[in-house]
């Protein structure tokens, strides 16, 4: 799916905070980086893109389709939160495979796919671990694997470099590039 | 340790011991006389009836509490309910209402209004009946379970549900696959607590379901009836059973309480 993602005058009020009139366009295969001070609304904007909050105003387009009112489960954009939000009751393998539950894969194929994705991100040795035993960088890669495994059309990364040291972060953008060559756009901040 | 510190330590420890002794003496007095009589519980038909009816009604009312408390707790924890403050105050009311007053409310609702008559016409007679016991236990104990479950759901980061949704889950699936397993222990603890409290519910049951031997005679009602007829043995056994259940409940609750996520 090679389409662009367009935001047309997105506005949102959340309590005292308000996000005003955001216009932007991300072309297929492009990385788009949003910078801003703490509390500027980067996370909220990504959540609006993912479909978690409806915007008060404006439209979101995926190619020619108006997806403003699509729920997150219909958009299926990959999302990696800045604190990774891994599911504490599942192992690393359970976390990565979470999005494959309703796919047509049989258990063996599913295991295979989890392993491939984990290999790509260098976390295959962690598959049987519990999330609370992971380091910051490891848990971030698990969250990335969990988002990538369903081949999302758009990948939303909140603070993607926050828990990685410099040599690692080179790897990281390489692997996310490899994985999303078929994706429309990667938004990352 | 300075003199003042020692004095303070002595004071708090003495207070603790005195309070402990007070409770232990009260409960112990019944246990000492009741435990040797326990085999009677299996021989006196009235007690067998009371134990069975108690277990049946408490289990059903606890199940009903769980089924309704879960969606309510979710709405209160995750959604902005219109008029939240007012709604919550009314929902919590049975928590602070004397149970006997709850019973009066239920008696008037089901005994004197068209709603009660309509239900009776449908074959669900709640006044002076076994279903009335269940409704009374349910009404009094529901708010407690809602509060426990609401706190549990609020303790689960909502962003984990959001992530689940970006991975294809509907809101209900996200709740079942992420939040529910994470609050499993709190649900279990809430169930045990609710079950223990429904077993002991007296005031509301007395008002709505009445105290009829071999009909609405749950354990607390059996204590009341045997007290009024001076049958001390049956009374002691009923009280002992309820005390033992309270011990088991407390033990299970504390064991679960430690192993939270
Ligand atoms: N559900 C909410 N209700 C009310 N206010 C909110 C809500 N979510 C976020 N906010 C507020 O919106 C503002 C923007 O939050 P956001 O998390 O998007 O910031 P950010 O740019 O990601 O900051 P950081 O770099 O620290 O992560 C903050 O002031 C936050 O307190
Ligand atoms: Mg943020």
Short mmCIF file of C-alpha atoms and ligand atoms in Angstrom, two decimals:
data_model
loop_
_atom_site.label_atom_id
_atom_site.label_comp_id
_atom_site.label_asym_id
_atom_site.label_seq_id
_atom_site.Cartn_x
_atom_site.Cartn_y
_atom_site.Cartn_z
CA UNK A 1 0.00 0.00 0.00
CA UNK A 2 1.87 3.06 -1.20
CA UNK A 3 -0.19 6.00 -0.12
CA UNK A 4 0.45 9.22 1.68
CA UNK A 5 -0.88 10.28 5.05
CA UNK A 6 -2.41 13.74 5.28
CA UNK A 7 -3.53 15.78 8.28
CA UNK A 8 -5.87 18.61 7.46
CA UNK A 9 -6.37 21.20 10.21
CA UNK A 10 -6.42 18.72 13.10
CA UNK A 11 -7.41 20.31 16.41
CA UNK A 12 -8.02 18.73 19.79
CA UNK A 13 -8.79 19.92 23.29
CA UNK A 14 -7.94 17.65 26.22
CA UNK A 15 -8.63 19.23 29.59
CA UNK A 16 -6.55 22.42 29.72
CA UNK A 17 -4.40 21.37 26.82
CA UNK A 18 -5.23 22.13 23.23
CA UNK A 19 -3.65 21.18 19.95
CA UNK A 20 -4.30 23.76 17.23
CA UNK A 21 -4.77 23.33 13.47
CA UNK A 22 -2.15 20.84 12.43
CA UNK A 23 -1.49 20.38 8.72
CA UNK A 24 1.05 17.88 7.48
CA UNK A 25 1.70 15.38 4.77
CA UNK A 26 3.87 12.27 4.92
CA UNK A 27 4.77 10.62 1.61
CA UNK A 28 5.14 6.85 1.15
CA UNK A 29 8.37 5.50 2.61
CA UNK A 30 9.16 8.79 4.26
CA UNK A 31 10.27 9.35 7.84
CA UNK A 32 8.61 12.33 9.37
CA UNK A 33 9.99 13.66 12.62
CA UNK A 34 8.03 15.83 14.99
CA UNK A 35 10.06 17.77 17.52
CA UNK A 36 8.76 19.74 20.45
CA UNK A 37 9.38 20.48 24.10
CA UNK A 38 7.92 18.29 26.82
CA UNK A 39 4.17 18.75 27.04
CA UNK A 40 3.92 20.17 23.51
CA UNK A 41 1.48 17.44 22.52
CA UNK A 42 3.62 15.00 20.53
CA UNK A 43 2.16 11.94 22.20
CA UNK A 44 -1.39 13.27 21.91
CA UNK A 45 -0.89 13.95 18.19
CA UNK A 46 0.32 10.38 17.64
CA UNK A 47 -2.67 9.06 19.57
CA UNK A 48 -4.99 11.06 17.33
CA UNK A 49 -3.21 9.60 14.30
CA UNK A 50 -3.64 6.09 15.70
CA UNK A 51 -7.36 6.74 16.19
CA UNK A 52 -7.36 6.63 19.98
CA UNK A 53 -8.96 10.06 20.35
CA UNK A 54 -11.20 11.54 17.68
CA UNK A 55 -10.04 15.04 16.69
CA UNK A 56 -12.41 17.93 17.48
CA UNK A 57 -11.78 19.39 14.04
CA UNK A 58 -10.04 18.53 10.81
CA UNK A 59 -9.60 15.41 8.73
CA UNK A 60 -7.08 12.61 8.42
CA UNK A 61 -6.54 11.05 4.99
CA UNK A 62 -4.77 7.81 4.11
CA UNK A 63 -4.32 8.26 0.36
CA UNK A 64 -7.79 9.10 -0.97
CA UNK A 65 -9.61 7.61 2.02
CA UNK A 66 -10.96 9.76 4.82
CA UNK A 67 -10.01 7.78 7.94
CA UNK A 68 -10.91 10.50 10.48
CA UNK A 69 -13.62 8.37 12.06
CA UNK A 70 -11.92 4.99 11.79
CA UNK A 71 -11.29 3.34 15.17
CA UNK A 72 -7.72 2.20 15.96
CA UNK A 73 -8.54 -1.45 15.21
CA UNK A 74 -9.51 -0.47 11.68
CA UNK A 75 -6.50 1.77 11.05
CA UNK A 76 -4.02 -0.71 12.54
CA UNK A 77 -1.18 1.77 12.66
CA UNK A 78 1.83 0.46 14.54
CA UNK A 79 2.34 2.28 17.81
CA UNK A 80 5.34 2.32 20.14
CA UNK A 81 4.74 4.38 23.26
CA UNK A 82 7.56 6.28 24.87
CA UNK A 83 7.34 3.97 27.91
CA UNK A 84 6.71 1.00 25.56
CA UNK A 85 3.53 -0.17 27.38
CA UNK A 86 4.41 -3.86 27.16
CA UNK A 87 1.76 -6.25 28.47
CA UNK A 88 3.14 -7.37 31.87
CA UNK A 89 1.12 -10.59 31.99
CA UNK A 90 2.60 -11.94 28.74
CA UNK A 91 6.12 -13.08 27.91
CA UNK A 92 8.15 -11.26 25.27
CA UNK A 93 6.92 -13.85 22.78
CA UNK A 94 3.30 -13.25 23.83
CA UNK A 95 3.80 -9.52 23.48
CA UNK A 96 5.30 -9.70 20.00
CA UNK A 97 2.68 -12.18 18.79
CA UNK A 98 -0.26 -10.28 20.29
CA UNK A 99 -1.39 -8.76 16.98
CA UNK A 100 -1.30 -12.13 15.20
CA UNK A 101 -4.13 -13.67 17.23
CA UNK A 102 -6.83 -13.24 14.62
CA UNK A 103 -4.57 -13.78 11.60
CA UNK A 104 -4.94 -16.92 9.50
CA UNK A 105 -1.59 -18.31 10.67
CA UNK A 106 -1.43 -21.66 12.41
CA UNK A 107 0.51 -21.81 15.71
CA UNK A 108 3.68 -23.01 13.98
CA UNK A 109 3.65 -20.25 11.37
CA UNK A 110 2.92 -17.74 14.11
CA UNK A 111 5.92 -18.91 16.14
CA UNK A 112 8.04 -18.72 13.00
CA UNK A 113 6.95 -15.17 12.28
CA UNK A 114 7.57 -14.06 15.87
CA UNK A 115 11.08 -15.52 15.64
CA UNK A 116 11.82 -13.77 12.31
CA UNK A 117 10.71 -10.42 13.67
CA UNK A 118 12.66 -10.92 16.89
CA UNK A 119 15.76 -11.93 14.90
CA UNK A 120 15.52 -8.79 12.82
CA UNK A 121 15.61 -6.67 15.97
CA UNK A 122 18.24 -8.78 17.75
CA UNK A 123 15.93 -9.90 20.57
CA UNK A 124 15.45 -13.58 19.68
CA UNK A 125 17.28 -14.60 22.86
CA UNK A 126 14.70 -12.74 24.96
CA UNK A 127 11.55 -14.50 23.74
CA UNK A 128 10.83 -16.41 26.95
CA UNK A 129 11.51 -13.45 29.25
CA UNK A 130 8.96 -11.51 31.30
CA UNK A 131 8.74 -7.82 30.35
CA UNK A 132 9.75 -6.53 33.79
CA UNK A 133 13.16 -8.22 33.45
CA UNK A 134 14.11 -6.28 30.29
CA UNK A 135 16.39 -3.28 30.03
CA UNK A 136 14.97 -0.05 28.61
CA UNK A 137 16.44 -0.60 25.15
CA UNK A 138 15.39 -4.24 25.06
CA UNK A 139 11.83 -3.46 26.04
CA UNK A 140 11.69 -0.77 23.37
CA UNK A 141 12.76 -3.26 20.71
CA UNK A 142 10.11 -5.69 21.93
CA UNK A 143 7.49 -2.95 21.62
CA UNK A 144 8.78 -2.19 18.11
CA UNK A 145 8.62 -5.87 17.15
CA UNK A 146 5.07 -6.07 18.48
CA UNK A 147 4.09 -3.11 16.29
CA UNK A 148 5.98 -4.27 13.18
CA UNK A 149 4.83 -7.88 13.07
CA UNK A 150 1.43 -7.01 11.57
CA UNK A 151 3.11 -4.93 8.80
CA UNK A 152 1.25 -1.73 9.64
CA UNK A 153 0.70 0.87 6.91
CA UNK A 154 2.00 3.57 9.23
CA UNK A 155 4.42 3.22 12.11
CA UNK A 156 4.12 5.71 14.96
CA UNK A 157 7.15 5.89 17.22
CA UNK A 158 7.07 8.02 20.34
CA UNK A 159 10.59 9.07 21.40
CA UNK A 160 12.16 6.22 19.39
CA UNK A 161 15.73 7.03 20.38
CA UNK A 162 15.12 7.66 24.05
CA UNK A 163 16.33 4.33 25.41
CA UNK A 164 19.02 3.50 22.89
CA UNK A 165 22.68 4.37 22.94
CA UNK A 166 24.19 5.74 19.70
CA UNK A 167 25.60 2.52 18.15
CA UNK A 168 22.27 0.87 18.85
CA UNK A 169 20.18 3.61 17.33
CA UNK A 170 21.87 3.15 13.96
CA UNK A 171 20.72 -0.49 13.98
CA UNK A 172 17.32 0.57 15.04
CA UNK A 173 16.54 2.89 12.18
CA UNK A 174 18.06 0.35 9.77
CA UNK A 175 15.77 -2.37 11.03
CA UNK A 176 12.68 -0.26 11.07
CA UNK A 177 13.53 0.84 7.54
CA UNK A 178 13.91 -2.78 6.45
CA UNK A 179 10.60 -3.69 7.95
CA UNK A 180 8.57 -0.84 6.62
CA UNK A 181 9.74 -0.81 3.03
CA UNK A 182 6.22 -1.94 2.23
CA UNK A 183 4.66 0.65 4.51
CA UNK A 184 3.23 3.93 3.45
CA UNK A 185 4.85 6.16 5.95
CA UNK A 186 6.75 6.10 9.16
CA UNK A 187 6.08 8.86 11.56
CA UNK A 188 8.68 9.08 14.22
CA UNK A 189 9.57 11.66 16.75
CA UNK B 1 16.23 4.75 73.11
CA UNK B 2 15.17 7.85 75.01
CA UNK B 3 12.64 7.68 77.79
CA UNK B 4 9.96 9.36 75.62
CA UNK B 5 10.53 7.02 72.71
CA UNK B 6 10.33 4.01 74.99
CA UNK B 7 7.16 5.28 76.59
CA UNK B 8 5.55 5.84 73.19
CA UNK B 9 6.55 2.39 72.03
CA UNK B 10 5.10 0.84 75.16
CA UNK B 11 1.88 2.80 74.71
CA UNK B 12 1.29 1.75 71.09
CA UNK B 13 2.19 -1.88 71.77
CA UNK B 14 -0.10 -2.02 74.81
CA UNK B 15 -2.96 -0.52 72.82
CA UNK B 16 -2.43 -3.09 70.09
CA UNK B 17 -2.40 -5.95 72.54
CA UNK B 18 -5.53 -4.76 74.37
CA UNK B 19 -7.50 -4.40 71.16
CA UNK B 20 -6.28 -7.81 69.98
CA UNK B 21 -7.30 -9.36 73.30
CA UNK B 22 -10.76 -7.79 73.12
CA UNK B 23 -11.46 -9.24 69.65
CA UNK B 24 -9.87 -12.60 70.44
CA UNK B 25 -11.87 -12.90 73.68
CA UNK B 26 -15.16 -12.18 71.91
CA UNK B 27 -14.59 -14.59 69.05
CA UNK B 28 -12.89 -17.15 71.27
CA UNK B 29 -15.83 -17.39 73.66
CA UNK B 30 -18.07 -18.56 70.85
CA UNK B 31 -15.46 -20.82 69.26
CA UNK B 32 -14.64 -22.59 72.54
CA UNK B 33 -18.27 -23.58 73.01
CA UNK B 34 -19.21 -23.91 69.35
CA UNK B 35 -16.40 -25.99 67.85
CA UNK B 36 -17.16 -29.13 69.94
CA UNK B 37 -20.78 -28.86 68.78
CA UNK B 38 -19.86 -28.60 65.08
CA UNK B 39 -20.84 -32.22 64.23
CA UNK B 40 -24.39 -31.17 65.10
CA UNK B 41 -24.41 -29.09 61.93
CA UNK B 42 -24.62 -32.31 59.94
CA UNK B 43 -27.30 -33.85 62.15
CA UNK B 44 -29.79 -31.11 62.90
CA UNK B 45 -32.00 -30.82 59.78
CA UNK B 46 -32.53 -27.13 60.45
CA UNK B 47 -28.81 -26.41 60.40
CA UNK B 48 -28.21 -28.54 57.34
CA UNK B 49 -30.92 -26.52 55.63
CA UNK B 50 -29.43 -23.19 56.77
CA UNK B 51 -25.92 -24.08 55.65
CA UNK B 52 -27.09 -25.24 52.22
CA UNK B 53 -29.34 -22.22 51.68
CA UNK B 54 -26.57 -19.86 52.82
CA UNK B 55 -24.03 -21.33 50.44
CA UNK B 56 -26.50 -21.30 47.54
CA UNK B 57 -27.78 -17.75 48.00
CA UNK B 58 -24.35 -16.24 48.70
CA UNK B 59 -22.79 -17.88 45.68
CA UNK B 60 -25.58 -16.69 43.41
CA UNK B 61 -25.63 -13.14 44.75
CA UNK B 62 -21.82 -12.93 44.51
CA UNK B 63 -21.97 -14.08 40.90
CA UNK B 64 -24.65 -11.48 40.16
CA UNK B 65 -22.52 -8.82 41.86
CA UNK B 66 -19.54 -9.71 39.68
CA UNK B 67 -21.49 -9.73 36.42
CA UNK B 68 -22.93 -6.27 37.04
CA UNK B 69 -20.00 -4.70 38.90
CA UNK B 70 -17.52 -5.32 36.07
CA UNK B 71 -19.18 -3.15 33.39
CA UNK B 72 -20.07 -0.46 35.94
CA UNK B 73 -16.51 -0.37 37.30
CA UNK B 74 -15.18 -0.14 33.74
CA UNK B 75 -17.45 2.79 32.90
CA UNK B 76 -16.49 4.64 36.08
CA UNK B 77 -12.77 3.98 35.59
CA UNK B 78 -12.43 4.52 31.86
CA UNK B 79 -15.29 6.60 30.54
CA UNK B 80 -16.54 10.03 31.48
CA UNK B 81 -19.99 9.25 32.84
CA UNK B 82 -22.38 12.20 32.61
CA UNK B 83 -23.01 13.55 36.12
CA UNK B 84 -20.27 11.28 37.47
CA UNK B 85 -20.27 12.73 41.02
CA UNK B 86 -23.98 12.26 41.51
CA UNK B 87 -24.06 8.82 39.87
CA UNK B 88 -21.19 7.59 42.04
CA UNK B 89 -22.78 8.91 45.24
CA UNK B 90 -25.99 7.01 44.54
CA UNK B 91 -24.09 3.87 43.53
CA UNK B 92 -22.12 3.93 46.80
CA UNK B 93 -25.16 4.63 48.99
CA UNK B 94 -25.81 1.01 50.09
CA UNK B 95 -22.25 0.99 51.45
CA UNK B 96 -23.11 3.50 54.18
CA UNK B 97 -26.82 2.81 54.44
CA UNK B 98 -27.69 0.61 57.45
CA UNK B 99 -28.53 -2.78 55.88
CA UNK B 100 -31.89 -2.83 57.64
CA UNK B 101 -32.77 0.41 55.84
CA UNK B 102 -31.67 -1.12 52.53
CA UNK B 103 -34.07 -3.92 53.38
CA UNK B 104 -36.92 -1.50 53.97
CA UNK B 105 -36.20 0.19 50.62
CA UNK B 106 -36.27 -3.15 48.82
CA UNK B 107 -39.39 -4.29 50.68
CA UNK B 108 -41.28 -1.16 49.65
CA UNK B 109 -39.95 -1.32 46.08
CA UNK B 110 -40.92 -4.94 45.52
CA UNK B 111 -43.87 -5.09 47.88
CA UNK B 112 -45.84 -1.96 47.08
CA UNK B 113 -45.02 -0.77 43.57
CA UNK B 114 -46.14 -1.87 40.09
CA UNK B 115 -42.58 -3.09 39.47
CA UNK B 116 -42.89 -5.59 42.32
CA UNK B 117 -46.29 -6.71 41.10
CA UNK B 118 -45.07 -7.10 37.54
CA UNK B 119 -42.14 -9.24 38.70
CA UNK B 120 -44.45 -11.34 40.89
CA UNK B 121 -46.75 -11.87 37.89
CA UNK B 122 -43.73 -13.10 35.94
CA UNK B 123 -43.18 -15.66 38.71
CA UNK B 124 -40.36 -13.77 40.46
CA UNK B 125 -41.74 -13.12 43.91
CA UNK B 126 -39.07 -11.30 45.92
CA UNK B 127 -40.89 -10.55 49.14
CA UNK B 128 -40.57 -13.25 51.84
CA UNK B 129 -38.92 -15.67 49.42
CA UNK B 130 -35.55 -17.20 48.61
CA UNK B 131 -34.96 -14.94 45.56
CA UNK B 132 -35.52 -12.07 48.01
CA UNK B 133 -32.52 -13.27 50.05
CA UNK B 134 -30.34 -13.11 46.94
CA UNK B 135 -31.57 -9.64 45.98
CA UNK B 136 -30.98 -8.31 49.50
CA UNK B 137 -27.44 -9.72 49.62
CA UNK B 138 -26.80 -8.35 46.13
CA UNK B 139 -28.07 -4.85 46.89
CA UNK B 140 -25.99 -4.40 50.04
CA UNK B 141 -22.73 -5.79 48.67
CA UNK B 142 -22.66 -4.58 45.08
CA UNK B 143 -21.13 -1.12 45.77
CA UNK B 144 -18.18 -2.64 47.63
CA UNK B 145 -17.29 -4.84 44.69
CA UNK B 146 -17.73 -1.96 42.23
CA UNK B 147 -15.29 0.10 44.28
CA UNK B 148 -12.69 -2.69 44.40
CA UNK B 149 -12.94 -3.38 40.68
CA UNK B 150 -12.92 0.30 39.75
CA UNK B 151 -9.68 0.83 41.66
CA UNK B 152 -8.24 -2.28 40.00
CA UNK B 153 -9.11 -1.11 36.48
CA UNK B 154 -7.80 2.39 37.20
CA UNK B 155 -4.52 0.76 38.23
CA UNK B 156 -4.02 -0.69 34.74
CA UNK B 157 -2.39 1.79 32.35
CA UNK B 158 -5.07 2.63 29.79
CA UNK B 159 -2.36 2.90 27.13
CA UNK B 160 -1.99 -0.87 27.18
CA UNK B 161 -5.60 -1.08 26.04
CA UNK B 162 -4.81 1.52 23.36
CA UNK B 163 -1.88 -0.55 22.08
CA UNK B 164 -4.11 -3.63 21.98
CA UNK B 165 -6.56 -1.69 19.84
CA UNK B 166 -3.91 -0.60 17.34
CA UNK B 167 -3.14 -4.33 17.10
CA UNK B 168 -6.71 -5.10 16.04
CA UNK B 169 -8.72 -5.52 19.25
CA UNK B 170 -12.16 -4.02 19.75
CA UNK B 171 -12.57 -2.16 23.07
CA UNK B 172 -14.20 -5.27 24.55
CA UNK B 173 -11.44 -7.57 23.29
CA UNK B 174 -8.78 -5.20 24.60
CA UNK B 175 -10.46 -5.33 28.02
CA UNK B 176 -10.67 -9.13 27.97
CA UNK B 177 -7.16 -9.77 26.69
CA UNK B 178 -5.23 -7.09 28.59
CA UNK B 179 -7.04 -5.54 31.53
CA UNK B 180 -8.95 -8.58 32.76
CA UNK B 181 -5.89 -10.84 33.15
CA UNK B 182 -4.01 -8.01 34.85
CA UNK B 183 -6.70 -7.55 37.51
CA UNK B 184 -7.30 -11.27 37.98
CA UNK B 185 -6.07 -11.27 41.58
CA UNK B 186 -8.12 -8.24 42.55
CA UNK B 187 -11.22 -9.85 41.03
CA UNK B 188 -10.58 -13.00 43.04
CA UNK B 189 -9.99 -11.00 46.22
CA UNK B 190 -13.15 -8.95 45.57
CA UNK B 191 -15.16 -12.13 45.01
CA UNK B 192 -13.97 -13.73 48.24
CA UNK B 193 -14.67 -10.55 50.19
CA UNK B 194 -18.13 -10.19 48.65
CA UNK B 195 -18.95 -13.84 49.23
CA UNK B 196 -17.93 -13.61 52.88
CA UNK B 197 -20.06 -10.52 53.38
CA UNK B 198 -23.14 -11.91 51.63
CA UNK B 199 -22.95 -14.98 53.89
CA UNK B 200 -23.25 -12.73 56.90
CA UNK B 201 -25.91 -10.36 55.57
CA UNK B 202 -28.75 -10.13 58.06
CA UNK B 203 -30.64 -6.82 58.26
CA UNK B 204 -31.61 -6.46 54.62
CA UNK B 205 -32.47 -10.17 54.31
CA UNK B 206 -34.65 -10.03 57.41
CA UNK B 207 -36.63 -7.10 56.00
CA UNK B 208 -37.12 -8.35 52.44
CA UNK B 209 -37.12 -12.14 52.78
CA UNK B 210 -38.29 -12.46 56.37
CA UNK B 211 -37.26 -15.05 58.96
CA UNK B 212 -39.22 -18.23 58.32
CA UNK B 213 -37.90 -21.57 59.59
CA UNK B 214 -37.03 -23.95 56.74
CA UNK B 215 -37.89 -21.30 54.15
CA UNK B 216 -35.71 -18.24 54.27
CA UNK B 217 -33.49 -19.52 57.04
CA UNK B 218 -29.89 -18.68 56.11
CA UNK B 219 -27.24 -18.90 58.83
CA UNK B 220 -27.60 -15.38 60.27
CA UNK B 221 -31.38 -15.81 60.31
CA UNK B 222 -30.90 -19.18 62.04
CA UNK B 223 -28.90 -17.42 64.76
CA UNK B 224 -31.69 -14.90 65.17
CA UNK B 225 -34.44 -17.55 65.30
CA UNK B 226 -32.56 -19.82 67.70
CA UNK B 227 -31.75 -16.87 69.92
CA UNK B 228 -35.41 -15.96 70.21
CA UNK B 229 -36.38 -19.54 71.08
CA UNK B 230 -33.40 -20.05 73.38
CA UNK B 231 -31.89 -22.93 71.43
CA UNK B 232 -28.30 -22.22 72.41
CA UNK B 233 -26.67 -25.22 70.75
CA UNK B 234 -27.93 -24.48 67.26
CA UNK B 235 -27.12 -20.82 67.76
CA UNK B 236 -23.56 -21.59 68.79
CA UNK B 237 -23.02 -23.88 65.82
CA UNK B 238 -24.35 -21.33 63.32
CA UNK B 239 -22.16 -18.61 64.78
CA UNK B 240 -19.13 -20.90 64.76
CA UNK B 241 -19.63 -21.77 61.10
CA UNK B 242 -19.81 -18.08 60.18
CA UNK B 243 -16.68 -17.31 62.22
CA UNK B 244 -14.75 -20.13 60.53
CA UNK B 245 -15.85 -18.92 57.10
CA UNK B 246 -14.68 -15.42 58.07
CA UNK B 247 -11.25 -16.83 58.98
CA UNK B 248 -10.96 -18.65 55.67
CA UNK B 249 -12.08 -15.56 53.76
CA UNK B 250 -9.58 -13.35 55.51
CA UNK B 251 -6.76 -15.82 54.95
CA UNK B 252 -7.51 -16.17 51.26
CA UNK B 253 -7.88 -12.44 50.89
CA UNK B 254 -4.53 -11.66 52.49
CA UNK B 255 -2.76 -14.34 50.52
CA UNK B 256 -4.12 -12.87 47.30
CA UNK B 257 -3.51 -9.34 48.50
CA UNK B 258 0.23 -9.90 48.56
CA UNK B 259 0.52 -11.38 45.11
CA UNK B 260 -0.70 -8.41 43.12
CA UNK B 261 1.07 -7.43 39.91
N1 LIG C 1 -6.16 12.61 28.57
C1 LIG C 1 -5.67 13.85 28.85
N2 LIG C 1 -6.43 14.74 29.52
C2 LIG C 1 -5.96 15.98 29.82
N3 LIG C 1 -4.76 16.41 29.45
C3 LIG C 1 -3.96 15.58 28.77
C4 LIG C 1 -4.37 14.24 28.43
N4 LIG C 1 -3.37 13.65 27.74
C5 LIG C 1 -2.39 14.56 27.68
N5 LIG C 1 -2.72 15.73 28.28
C6 LIG C 1 -1.91 16.94 28.38
O1 LIG C 1 -1.59 17.33 27.07
C7 LIG C 1 -0.29 17.90 27.04
C8 LIG C 1 0.52 17.23 25.94
O2 LIG C 1 0.80 15.90 26.33
P1 LIG C 1 1.77 14.95 25.50
O3 LIG C 1 1.87 13.68 26.25
O4 LIG C 1 1.28 14.89 24.11
O5 LIG C 1 3.15 15.74 25.55
P2 LIG C 1 4.50 15.35 24.81
O6 LIG C 1 4.74 16.38 23.78
O7 LIG C 1 4.43 13.93 24.36
O8 LIG C 1 5.52 15.51 26.00
P3 LIG C 1 6.79 14.59 26.39
O9 LIG C 1 7.91 14.98 25.47
O10 LIG C 1 7.08 14.97 27.81
O11 LIG C 1 6.38 13.17 26.23
C9 LIG C 1 0.30 17.72 28.42
O12 LIG C 1 0.22 18.96 29.10
C10 LIG C 1 -0.59 16.69 29.06
O13 LIG C 1 -0.66 16.92 30.45
MG1 LIG C 2 5.22 12.22 24.94
#
